[in-house]
Short mmCIF file of C-alpha atoms in Angstrom, two decimals:
data_model
loop_
_atom_site.label_atom_id
_atom_site.label_comp_id
_atom_site.label_asym_id
_atom_site.label_seq_id
_atom_site.Cartn_x
_atom_site.Cartn_y
_atom_site.Cartn_z
CA MET A 959 -0.09 0.26 0.10
CA THR A 960 1.31 3.40 -1.15
CA THR A 961 1.99 5.62 1.92
CA GLU A 962 0.38 8.71 1.53
CA ARG A 963 1.74 12.25 2.99
CA PHE A 964 0.06 15.25 4.66
CA ASP A 965 0.89 17.86 6.43
CA THR A 966 -2.06 17.55 9.12
CA VAL A 967 -4.66 14.89 9.64
CA ILE A 968 -8.19 15.98 12.02
CA LEU A 969 -9.93 13.08 13.39
CA GLY A 970 -13.45 13.99 13.28
CA ALA A 971 -15.37 16.36 11.07
CA GLY A 972 -17.53 18.30 13.25
CA ALA A 973 -17.69 21.74 14.39
CA ALA A 974 -14.02 21.89 15.51
CA GLY A 975 -12.56 19.57 13.31
CA MET A 976 -14.08 21.41 10.30
CA MET A 977 -13.11 24.76 11.74
CA CYS A 978 -9.46 23.42 12.21
CA ALA A 979 -9.09 22.18 8.79
CA ILE A 980 -10.00 25.89 6.97
CA HIS A 981 -7.46 27.27 9.10
CA ALA A 982 -4.78 24.69 9.26
CA ALA A 983 -4.84 24.62 5.19
CA ALA A 984 -4.90 28.46 5.31
CA ARG A 985 -1.26 28.90 4.20
CA GLY A 986 -1.20 26.32 1.85
CA GLY A 987 -0.73 23.13 3.87
CA ARG A 988 -1.85 20.06 2.73
CA VAL A 989 -4.89 18.59 5.27
CA LEU A 990 -6.93 15.79 5.58
CA ILE A 991 -10.04 15.42 7.57
CA LEU A 992 -11.48 12.27 8.31
CA ASP A 993 -14.65 10.70 10.39
CA HIS A 994 -16.31 7.32 10.18
CA ALA A 995 -19.65 9.08 9.54
CA LYS A 996 -21.35 9.10 6.29
CA ALA A 997 -21.76 13.04 6.21
CA PRO A 998 -20.00 15.51 8.17
CA GLY A 999 -21.43 17.54 11.02
CA GLU A 1000 -23.93 15.52 12.16
CA LYS A 1001 -24.19 17.13 15.62
CA ILE A 1002 -24.41 20.41 13.80
CA ARG A 1003 -27.31 19.27 11.67
CA ILE A 1004 -29.40 18.02 14.54
CA SER A 1005 -28.65 20.92 17.09
CA GLY A 1006 -31.14 23.51 18.18
CA GLY A 1007 -33.93 21.56 16.57
CA GLY A 1008 -32.48 21.77 13.26
CA ARG A 1009 -31.70 25.58 13.50
CA CYS A 1010 -28.06 25.35 15.11
CA ASN A 1011 -27.95 27.38 18.02
CA PHE A 1012 -24.08 28.27 16.50
CA THR A 1013 -22.75 30.59 19.42
CA ASN A 1014 -23.73 32.97 22.26
CA ILE A 1015 -23.47 36.51 22.05
CA GLY A 1016 -22.65 36.44 25.87
CA THR A 1017 -19.81 33.94 25.86
CA SER A 1018 -17.07 34.42 28.25
CA ALA A 1019 -14.86 31.88 30.30
CA ARG A 1020 -17.40 31.90 33.20
CA ASN A 1021 -19.78 30.04 30.76
CA PHE A 1022 -17.56 27.10 31.15
CA LEU A 1023 -16.72 24.11 33.66
CA SER A 1024 -13.39 22.93 33.54
CA GLY A 1025 -10.46 21.77 35.94
CA ASN A 1026 -8.56 24.95 34.94
CA PRO A 1027 -11.28 27.43 34.49
CA HIS A 1028 -8.80 29.55 33.20
CA PHE A 1029 -7.61 27.47 30.36
CA ALA A 1030 -10.40 28.56 28.11
CA LYS A 1031 -9.64 32.33 28.14
CA SER A 1032 -6.74 32.23 25.52
CA ALA A 1033 -8.93 30.76 22.63
CA LEU A 1034 -11.88 32.35 23.40
CA SER A 1035 -10.24 35.96 23.53
CA ARG A 1036 -8.19 35.49 20.43
CA TYR A 1037 -11.42 33.95 18.40
CA THR A 1038 -14.67 35.48 19.94
CA GLN A 1039 -18.53 34.95 19.22
CA HIS A 1040 -18.15 38.03 17.04
CA ASP A 1041 -15.58 36.82 14.70
CA PHE A 1042 -17.91 33.70 14.20
CA VAL A 1043 -20.96 35.76 13.64
CA GLY A 1044 -18.97 37.49 10.96
CA LEU A 1045 -18.44 34.24 8.93
CA VAL A 1046 -21.86 33.49 9.13
CA GLU A 1047 -22.79 37.09 8.04
CA LYS A 1048 -19.91 36.91 5.30
CA HIS A 1049 -21.77 33.66 3.76
CA GLY A 1050 -25.26 35.53 4.17
CA ILE A 1051 -26.65 33.23 6.38
CA ALA A 1052 -29.97 34.77 8.07
CA TYR A 1053 -29.76 34.53 11.93
CA HIS A 1054 -31.87 35.48 14.71
CA GLU A 1055 -31.43 35.84 18.98
CA LYS A 1056 -33.90 33.97 21.01
CA THR A 1057 -33.62 34.35 24.87
CA LEU A 1058 -30.35 34.79 26.60
CA GLY A 1059 -27.89 35.70 24.03
CA GLN A 1060 -28.66 32.47 22.00
CA LEU A 1061 -27.97 32.87 18.21
CA PHE A 1062 -30.01 30.56 15.70
CA CYS A 1063 -30.20 29.86 11.73
CA ASP A 1064 -33.39 31.44 10.08
CA HIS A 1065 -33.58 28.65 7.66
CA SER A 1066 -31.53 25.48 8.82
CA ALA A 1067 -28.31 24.17 10.73
CA LYS A 1068 -27.35 22.52 7.52
CA ASP A 1069 -26.55 26.38 6.24
CA ILE A 1070 -23.70 26.12 8.69
CA ILE A 1071 -22.46 22.74 7.62
CA ALA A 1072 -22.66 24.03 3.71
CA MET A 1073 -20.48 27.25 5.21
CA LEU A 1074 -17.78 25.18 6.61
CA THR A 1075 -17.59 22.55 3.93
CA GLY A 1076 -17.17 25.37 1.38
CA GLU A 1077 -14.64 27.01 2.91
CA MET A 1078 -12.70 23.80 3.70
CA ALA A 1079 -13.01 23.28 -0.67
CA ARG A 1080 -11.88 26.86 -0.83
CA ALA A 1081 -8.70 26.03 1.38
CA GLY A 1082 -7.94 23.05 -0.20
CA CYS A 1083 -8.79 20.43 2.41
CA GLU A 1084 -9.54 16.95 1.28
CA LEU A 1085 -12.44 15.17 3.51
CA ARG A 1086 -12.62 11.32 3.94
CA LEU A 1087 -15.92 10.01 5.28
CA GLY A 1088 -17.27 6.34 6.26
CA THR A 1089 -13.46 6.30 7.06
CA THR A 1090 -11.99 4.86 10.78
CA LEU A 1091 -8.57 4.60 12.12
CA GLU A 1092 -7.13 1.52 12.72
CA SER A 1093 -4.07 2.79 14.20
CA LEU A 1094 -1.74 5.73 14.90
CA GLU A 1095 1.91 5.35 15.96
CA ARG A 1096 4.66 8.38 16.26
CA SER A 1097 7.02 8.11 13.73
CA THR A 1098 10.33 9.98 12.87
CA ASP A 1099 8.66 12.96 11.40
CA GLY A 1100 5.47 12.92 13.28
CA PHE A 1101 2.83 10.21 13.16
CA ALA A 1102 1.95 7.14 11.09
CA LEU A 1103 -1.57 6.21 10.61
CA ARG A 1104 -3.53 3.45 9.12
CA LEU A 1105 -7.05 3.92 8.09
CA GLY A 1106 -10.00 1.77 7.20
CA GLY A 1107 -13.38 1.71 5.80
CA ASP A 1108 -14.16 3.54 2.53
CA GLY A 1109 -10.93 5.83 2.85
CA ALA A 1110 -8.55 3.02 3.83
CA ALA A 1111 -4.79 4.17 3.30
CA ALA A 1112 -1.35 4.42 5.07
CA ILE A 1113 -0.82 8.08 5.84
CA ARG A 1114 1.97 9.92 7.24
CA CYS A 1115 1.74 13.30 8.91
CA ARG A 1116 3.38 16.27 10.85
CA HIS A 1117 0.21 17.05 12.55
CA PHE A 1118 -2.43 15.30 14.39
CA VAL A 1119 -5.67 16.52 15.69
CA VAL A 1120 -8.16 15.18 17.74
CA ALA A 1121 -11.36 16.59 17.47
CA SER A 1122 -13.42 13.17 18.02
CA GLY A 1123 -15.94 14.41 20.23
CA GLY A 1124 -16.85 13.01 23.78
CA LYS A 1125 -19.42 10.26 24.58
CA SER A 1126 -22.59 11.83 24.16
CA ILE A 1127 -25.20 10.25 21.86
CA PRO A 1128 -23.84 7.50 21.29
CA LYS A 1129 -26.42 6.19 18.39
CA MET A 1130 -24.57 9.00 16.10
CA GLY A 1131 -21.38 6.89 16.46
CA ALA A 1132 -19.77 8.87 19.83
CA SER A 1133 -17.36 7.01 21.50
CA GLY A 1134 -14.20 7.20 23.85
CA LEU A 1135 -11.66 7.31 21.06
CA GLY A 1136 -10.36 10.50 21.46
CA TYR A 1137 -9.46 9.54 25.17
CA GLN A 1138 -8.04 6.59 24.25
CA ILE A 1139 -5.64 8.45 22.12
CA ALA A 1140 -5.02 10.61 25.03
CA GLY A 1141 -3.95 7.91 27.04
CA GLN A 1142 -1.86 5.85 24.40
CA PHE A 1143 0.37 9.20 24.40
CA GLY A 1144 0.44 9.57 28.07
CA LEU A 1145 -1.82 12.45 28.84
CA ALA A 1146 -4.16 12.14 31.84
CA LEU A 1147 -7.56 12.13 31.72
CA THR A 1148 -10.36 14.20 34.38
CA GLU A 1149 -13.62 12.48 35.36
CA THR A 1150 -16.23 12.19 32.35
CA ARG A 1151 -19.81 12.01 32.77
CA PRO A 1152 -22.86 13.16 30.87
CA ALA A 1153 -23.66 17.08 30.81
CA LEU A 1154 -26.80 19.08 29.71
CA VAL A 1155 -28.80 15.84 30.40
CA PRO A 1156 -32.41 15.28 32.13
CA LEU A 1157 -32.38 14.15 35.40
CA THR A 1158 -34.47 10.93 36.72
CA PHE A 1159 -35.95 10.22 39.84
CA GLY A 1160 -37.20 7.24 42.48
CA GLU A 1161 -40.42 5.87 41.68
CA GLU A 1162 -42.05 7.47 44.68
CA VAL A 1163 -41.02 11.32 43.26
CA LEU A 1164 -41.43 10.09 39.86
CA ALA A 1165 -45.33 8.82 40.30
CA GLY A 1166 -45.98 12.42 40.60
CA PHE A 1167 -44.12 13.50 38.16
CA ARG A 1168 -45.90 11.48 35.50
CA GLU A 1169 -49.11 13.27 36.06
CA LEU A 1170 -47.28 16.47 35.19
CA ALA A 1171 -45.83 14.96 32.03
CA GLY A 1172 -45.63 17.57 29.44
CA LEU A 1173 -46.23 20.54 31.49
CA ALA A 1174 -43.14 23.57 31.43
CA ALA A 1175 -42.67 26.44 34.45
CA GLU A 1176 -40.21 29.02 34.79
CA ALA A 1177 -38.10 28.61 37.75
CA ARG A 1178 -34.87 29.04 39.54
CA VAL A 1179 -32.89 25.43 39.86
CA SER A 1180 -30.49 25.28 41.94
CA CYS A 1181 -27.42 22.61 43.45
CA GLY A 1182 -24.99 24.02 46.05
CA LYS A 1183 -24.01 27.53 44.83
CA THR A 1184 -25.18 27.15 41.45
CA ALA A 1185 -28.46 28.40 40.10
CA PHE A 1186 -30.00 28.73 36.41
CA ASN A 1187 -33.36 30.89 36.05
CA GLU A 1188 -34.70 28.86 32.81
CA ALA A 1189 -37.82 26.91 32.01
CA LEU A 1190 -38.03 23.15 33.56
CA LEU A 1191 -40.09 20.49 32.29
CA PHE A 1192 -41.60 17.36 33.51
CA THR A 1193 -41.70 14.19 31.91
CA HIS A 1194 -42.57 10.67 32.15
CA ARG A 1195 -38.69 9.81 33.41
CA GLY A 1196 -38.31 12.88 35.62
CA LEU A 1197 -37.33 16.63 34.46
CA SER A 1198 -35.93 18.19 31.89
CA GLY A 1199 -35.89 21.80 30.02
CA PRO A 1200 -33.18 24.22 30.03
CA ALA A 1201 -32.91 24.94 33.71
CA ILE A 1202 -32.51 21.41 34.48
CA LEU A 1203 -29.98 20.65 31.85
CA GLN A 1204 -27.68 23.52 33.06
CA ILE A 1205 -27.79 22.16 36.67
CA SER A 1206 -26.80 18.60 35.29
CA SER A 1207 -23.61 19.67 34.82
CA TYR A 1208 -22.93 20.77 38.31
CA TRP A 1209 -25.24 18.19 40.12
CA ARG A 1210 -23.34 14.98 41.59
CA GLU A 1211 -25.39 11.77 43.35
CA LYS A 1212 -27.22 12.09 46.50
CA GLN A 1213 -27.41 15.84 46.14
CA PRO A 1214 -30.85 17.36 46.07
CA ILE A 1215 -31.69 20.29 43.75
CA SER A 1216 -33.84 23.04 44.43
CA ILE A 1217 -36.79 24.64 42.74
CA ALA A 1218 -37.93 27.96 43.25
CA PHE A 1219 -41.62 28.63 40.91
CA LEU A 1220 -42.13 32.17 40.24
CA PRO A 1221 -38.57 33.37 41.28
CA THR A 1222 -38.51 36.73 40.62
CA GLN A 1223 -42.15 37.32 42.70
CA ASP A 1224 -43.21 37.97 46.17
CA VAL A 1225 -45.81 34.68 46.42
CA PHE A 1226 -46.42 35.18 50.22
CA ALA A 1227 -47.64 38.73 49.10
CA MET A 1228 -49.60 37.22 46.03
CA LEU A 1229 -51.08 34.44 48.37
CA ARG A 1230 -51.91 36.96 50.93
CA ALA A 1231 -53.92 39.11 48.43
CA SER A 1232 -55.73 36.07 47.29
CA ARG A 1233 -56.91 35.47 50.63
CA GLN A 1234 -58.30 38.86 50.89
CA GLU A 1235 -59.85 38.64 47.75
CA ASN A 1236 -61.63 35.59 48.02
CA GLY A 1237 -61.42 33.66 51.27
CA ARG A 1238 -63.58 30.89 50.28
CA ARG A 1239 -61.52 29.33 47.64
CA SER A 1240 -59.17 26.38 48.12
CA ILE A 1241 -55.09 27.10 48.67
CA ALA A 1242 -54.89 24.58 45.33
CA ASN A 1243 -57.40 27.01 43.55
CA ALA A 1244 -55.37 30.11 44.88
CA LEU A 1245 -52.31 28.87 43.84
CA GLY A 1246 -53.60 27.86 40.29
CA GLU A 1247 -54.07 31.59 39.65
CA ILE A 1248 -50.24 32.12 39.90
CA LEU A 1249 -48.93 28.40 38.91
CA PRO A 1250 -49.99 26.06 36.14
CA LYS A 1251 -53.18 24.52 37.50
CA ARG A 1252 -51.93 20.92 37.28
CA LEU A 1253 -48.93 21.72 39.37
CA ALA A 1254 -50.99 23.58 41.83
CA SER A 1255 -53.01 20.91 42.47
CA TYR A 1256 -49.93 18.82 42.60
CA LEU A 1257 -48.11 20.53 45.25
CA ALA A 1258 -51.01 21.13 47.19
CA GLU A 1259 -52.11 17.57 47.44
CA ASN A 1260 -48.22 16.33 48.03
CA HIS A 1261 -47.77 18.66 51.11
CA GLY A 1262 -51.35 18.69 52.48
CA TRP A 1263 -52.12 22.12 51.58
CA ALA A 1264 -55.88 21.61 52.32
CA GLY A 1265 -58.92 24.05 53.39
CA PRO A 1266 -60.29 27.56 52.30
CA ILE A 1267 -57.36 29.88 51.85
CA GLY A 1268 -59.22 31.98 54.61
CA ASP A 1269 -58.56 29.87 57.22
CA ALA A 1270 -54.79 29.88 56.15
CA SER A 1271 -52.66 31.92 58.90
CA ASP A 1272 -49.95 34.12 57.62
CA LYS A 1273 -47.28 31.63 59.06
CA LYS A 1274 -48.93 28.76 56.84
CA LEU A 1275 -49.19 31.13 53.84
CA ALA A 1276 -45.48 31.94 54.37
CA ALA A 1277 -44.83 28.27 55.00
CA VAL A 1278 -46.43 27.68 51.09
CA ALA A 1279 -44.71 30.20 49.89
CA SER A 1280 -41.37 28.89 51.17
CA THR A 1281 -41.98 25.54 49.57
CA ILE A 1282 -42.90 27.00 46.29
CA GLN A 1283 -39.88 28.89 46.03
CA GLY A 1284 -37.82 26.18 47.72
CA TRP A 1285 -38.78 22.75 46.62
CA GLU A 1286 -36.40 20.33 47.06
CA VAL A 1287 -36.26 16.63 45.28
CA MET A 1288 -33.36 14.18 44.88
CA PRO A 1289 -32.59 12.83 41.59
CA ILE A 1290 -31.38 9.30 41.15
CA GLY A 1291 -29.36 9.87 38.06
CA SER A 1292 -29.51 10.84 34.87
CA GLU A 1293 -30.75 9.79 31.57
CA GLY A 1294 -27.03 9.13 30.56
CA TYR A 1295 -25.15 9.59 27.30
CA ARG A 1296 -28.15 8.36 25.31
CA THR A 1297 -29.70 12.35 25.58
CA ALA A 1298 -26.82 14.06 27.01
CA GLU A 1299 -26.01 17.08 24.77
CA VAL A 1300 -22.19 16.97 25.76
CA THR A 1301 -19.78 15.26 27.84
CA LEU A 1302 -18.55 17.00 30.74
CA GLY A 1303 -14.48 16.69 31.85
CA GLY A 1304 -12.06 14.79 29.26
CA VAL A 1305 -8.33 15.43 28.35
CA ASP A 1306 -6.65 17.42 31.39
CA THR A 1307 -5.81 20.76 30.30
CA ALA A 1308 -2.65 20.73 32.33
CA GLY A 1309 -1.16 18.71 29.36
CA LEU A 1310 -2.26 21.14 26.49
CA ASN A 1311 -0.87 24.57 25.59
CA SER A 1312 -3.68 26.61 25.84
CA ARG A 1313 -2.94 29.12 23.08
CA THR A 1314 -2.35 26.10 20.57
CA MET A 1315 -4.15 23.06 21.84
CA GLU A 1316 -1.11 21.18 21.35
CA ALA A 1317 0.12 18.49 23.86
CA LYS A 1318 3.09 19.99 25.77
CA ALA A 1319 4.57 16.55 25.70
CA VAL A 1320 3.95 15.32 22.13
CA ASP A 1321 5.17 17.47 19.54
CA GLY A 1322 2.43 17.90 16.87
CA LEU A 1323 -0.30 16.37 18.38
CA TYR A 1324 -3.31 18.49 19.40
CA PHE A 1325 -6.99 17.99 21.27
CA ILE A 1326 -9.82 20.26 20.33
CA GLY A 1327 -13.81 20.89 20.92
CA GLU A 1328 -15.76 18.38 23.57
CA VAL A 1329 -12.84 16.12 23.73
CA VAL A 1330 -10.97 18.53 26.12
CA ASP A 1331 -11.86 19.15 29.78
CA VAL A 1332 -13.67 22.48 28.65
CA THR A 1333 -17.92 22.08 28.71
CA GLY A 1334 -20.05 25.01 28.13
CA TRP A 1335 -23.67 25.78 29.48
CA LEU A 1336 -26.76 25.18 27.25
CA GLY A 1337 -27.07 28.38 24.71
CA GLY A 1338 -24.30 28.05 22.00
CA TYR A 1339 -21.42 28.13 24.23
CA ASN A 1340 -20.09 24.65 23.47
CA PHE A 1341 -20.21 25.51 19.88
CA GLN A 1342 -18.35 28.82 20.56
CA TRP A 1343 -15.53 26.60 22.25
CA ALA A 1344 -15.80 24.50 18.94
CA TRP A 1345 -15.07 27.42 16.86
CA SER A 1346 -12.42 29.12 19.37
CA SER A 1347 -10.62 25.96 20.17
CA GLY A 1348 -10.61 24.74 16.38
CA TRP A 1349 -9.35 28.35 15.33
CA ALA A 1350 -6.63 27.98 17.84
CA ALA A 1351 -4.93 24.89 16.62
CA GLY A 1352 -5.39 25.76 12.91
CA THR A 1353 -4.09 28.77 13.27
CA ALA A 1354 -0.93 27.35 15.53
CA ILE A 1355 -0.48 24.78 12.77
CA ALA A 1356 -0.41 27.21 9.87
CA GLU A 1357 2.03 29.22 11.44
CA ARG A 1358 4.29 26.49 11.87
CA ALA A 1359 4.07 25.34 8.31
CA ALA A 1360 4.88 28.76 6.88
#
């Protein structure tokens, strides 16, 4: 088998990998990007309900979890959300802002994929799909690879970039390959776990939640010192919705979460006003005026709030308000990688150069995107990390090749 030579090989044709390829080839370097999937950017395609929440206009390092909270600052500050928005606008892709700075395509996530593949083609990158990495070894001048599948070949390259993602959504082919490569070359890993994922509950709690399945409500959900004010959704399995997905990255087993409905309002004052207005109505019906009726009935029954509100003392109404704005429940787990949007943890940043994303102890080996121990909040932050870290590695490679 004839050995092919490239300046750079990138494993993973997702957001980070494609961004890296574009910039690694910017100065004429020969770049190969490969993926086992039949199409590039599959997680881009399904993201944001098919509209791709491609960045967040408020992105900063504080929106990320990592063993080293400072690691992401370099890449995020040198290739910002505004830089990526500029690229989107250059390609004439219409977009809009939803809540909390989230930017989505007006038409389709496929517009972002077409933009990236078009940029790769213009830069002269070669894309091989349906291709697997069979082996990877150090060579005298870089790396020696053996590829299988549709793009079977023997390859030599100077730079090898791991952009293979994490373990989330295995039905799309996600695996721990990137972590295996890190281990092969002596890089440490932090604990990995599903993140941005619905939480599940024991049968005693779940029985009530099933009655509420499909109901959404605004809430502040907290775990320890961290809290998010967004919607939550009751499901047949437990709790989901943006607030729950956000807190799942911080939650650990045997920790309760606290739910505050109507987090910005004075519920005690509202209940007192309701008592004054019509003391004959039940507490459940009074709550049904300020909360979704099914939720109000569930809370009243679950906590034994019976009788007319007119008979309730200030002390009792204060206790009701306190519970509504500080309801503690104990998850027993999450739905796991099957539905997790991202993987928390990964390649330990202590072993990587924050400016170039290169392994400190292995010349020419880079790790970018989700495989690294940098995990964003829900709302476009993980895509921005993909763009920024891919840009950082690609630019560093191009500069070395020049």
